[in-house]
Amino acid sequence: MSRTLNVVRMQLINRQTYLWVPLIVLGGSLVITMLIWAMLPPGSEKYSGGAQAPLWYFGVVGVQALTLTFPFSQAMSVTRREFALGTLLTAGLTAGILSAIFVVGGLIEQATVGWGMNGYFFFLDWIWQAGPLGAALFYFVVAMLFFVVGFWAATIYKRFGATWLTITLVGVGLVLVGLMWLTGRLNAWAGVFAWFAAQGSTGLALWGVLLVAVLAASAFATLRRAVP
């Protein structure tokens, strides 16, 4: 456990990657969004997807968490299991901070009627159906999912190289397109949308936890044979 915590400390040496850049991306996106809202006619509700920006960046963090620190960790005689667990714990801490910021922002928007402009950056009705705790869980899982996807892709790159990473990503894209084609052929889109609606934000977050676990396990299995 102590060596796993040492991996956390090693990852957090570069606080810029895990903390400051996500916060700058989030703050910059919020300021730009509010400036745009200020130019729009008042009255109608306004929503923004700008809050997604730091979540997408977490994919980049997942890539950097492996490519920048994995070789260094092996020089410190850290096992690959300890490196993987410590890195995921670091991501969990950062995702927890980010989800807390999202919840506080959502509460502020509800209390101020959207920053006094009827504009909502953090608060989305369908995500907040289960209240602040449900929203926190949703945002936490989404951040972790983006991170693990980036980490998983980086392990494939480290183990097999750029060619196989590209083949894998193209293969995943083809599978998704195939599933969309099959859904259309079966006229099942209404059922798919109904299923997503029935899950709600909490249900989708729990499915996200399962996906995070599968990708993390796959990444660790690949990392065991990766060259530092």
Short mmCIF file of N, CA, C and O in Angstrom, two decimals, residues 62 147-157 165 168-169 172 215-216 218-219 222:
data_model
loop_
_atom_site.label_atom_id
_atom_site.label_comp_id
_atom_site.label_asym_id
_atom_site.label_seq_id
_atom_site.Cartn_x
_atom_site.Cartn_y
_atom_site.Cartn_z
N GLY A 62 -5.26 10.68 -19.06
CA GLY A 62 -5.08 9.24 -19.01
C GLY A 62 -3.91 8.78 -19.86
O GLY A 62 -3.15 7.89 -19.46
N PHE A 147 -10.75 9.17 -18.44
CA PHE A 147 -9.38 8.89 -18.04
C PHE A 147 -8.98 7.47 -18.41
O PHE A 147 -7.91 7.24 -19.00
N VAL A 148 -9.82 6.50 -18.08
CA VAL A 148 -9.48 5.11 -18.31
C VAL A 148 -9.41 4.80 -19.81
O VAL A 148 -8.58 3.99 -20.24
N VAL A 149 -10.25 5.44 -20.62
CA VAL A 149 -10.16 5.25 -22.06
C VAL A 149 -8.79 5.72 -22.57
O VAL A 149 -8.14 5.03 -23.37
N GLY A 150 -8.33 6.88 -22.10
CA GLY A 150 -7.02 7.37 -22.49
C GLY A 150 -5.91 6.46 -22.00
O GLY A 150 -4.96 6.15 -22.73
N PHE A 151 -6.02 5.99 -20.77
CA PHE A 151 -5.02 5.09 -20.18
C PHE A 151 -4.98 3.77 -20.94
O PHE A 151 -3.91 3.23 -21.24
N TRP A 152 -6.16 3.24 -21.26
CA TRP A 152 -6.28 1.98 -22.01
C TRP A 152 -5.62 2.11 -23.39
O TRP A 152 -4.86 1.23 -23.81
N ALA A 153 -5.90 3.22 -24.08
CA ALA A 153 -5.30 3.43 -25.40
C ALA A 153 -3.78 3.54 -25.29
O ALA A 153 -3.04 3.02 -26.15
N ALA A 154 -3.29 4.20 -24.25
CA ALA A 154 -1.85 4.36 -24.08
C ALA A 154 -1.17 3.02 -23.81
O ALA A 154 -0.03 2.80 -24.26
N THR A 155 -1.83 2.12 -23.08
CA THR A 155 -1.24 0.80 -22.83
C THR A 155 -1.11 0.01 -24.12
O THR A 155 -0.12 -0.71 -24.33
N ILE A 156 -2.09 0.12 -25.01
CA ILE A 156 -2.01 -0.56 -26.31
C ILE A 156 -0.83 0.00 -27.11
O ILE A 156 -0.08 -0.74 -27.74
N TYR A 157 -0.69 1.31 -27.06
CA TYR A 157 0.44 1.95 -27.78
C TYR A 157 1.77 1.47 -27.22
O TYR A 157 2.70 1.15 -27.99
N LEU A 165 -2.48 0.29 -32.32
CA LEU A 165 -3.42 1.21 -31.66
C LEU A 165 -4.41 1.76 -32.67
O LEU A 165 -5.62 1.81 -32.41
N THR A 168 -6.85 -0.91 -33.66
CA THR A 168 -7.82 -1.14 -32.59
C THR A 168 -8.89 -0.07 -32.56
O THR A 168 -10.09 -0.37 -32.45
N LEU A 169 -8.49 1.19 -32.67
CA LEU A 169 -9.46 2.29 -32.64
C LEU A 169 -10.39 2.24 -33.86
O LEU A 169 -11.60 2.47 -33.72
N VAL A 172 -12.86 -0.53 -33.18
CA VAL A 172 -13.91 -0.11 -32.25
C VAL A 172 -14.94 0.76 -32.96
O VAL A 172 -16.15 0.61 -32.79
N LEU A 215 -12.47 -1.76 -18.77
CA LEU A 215 -11.35 -1.10 -19.45
C LEU A 215 -10.10 -1.08 -18.58
O LEU A 215 -8.99 -1.27 -19.08
N ALA A 216 -10.28 -0.85 -17.27
CA ALA A 216 -9.12 -0.83 -16.37
C ALA A 216 -8.48 -2.21 -16.30
O ALA A 216 -7.24 -2.33 -16.31
N SER A 218 -8.60 -4.53 -18.63
CA SER A 218 -7.96 -4.75 -19.92
C SER A 218 -6.65 -3.99 -20.02
O SER A 218 -5.64 -4.52 -20.52
N ALA A 219 -6.64 -2.76 -19.54
CA ALA A 219 -5.41 -1.96 -19.57
C ALA A 219 -4.32 -2.59 -18.72
O ALA A 219 -3.14 -2.63 -19.13
N THR A 222 -2.78 -5.58 -20.45
CA THR A 222 -1.86 -5.15 -21.51
C THR A 222 -0.58 -4.57 -20.92
O THR A 222 0.52 -4.80 -21.42
#
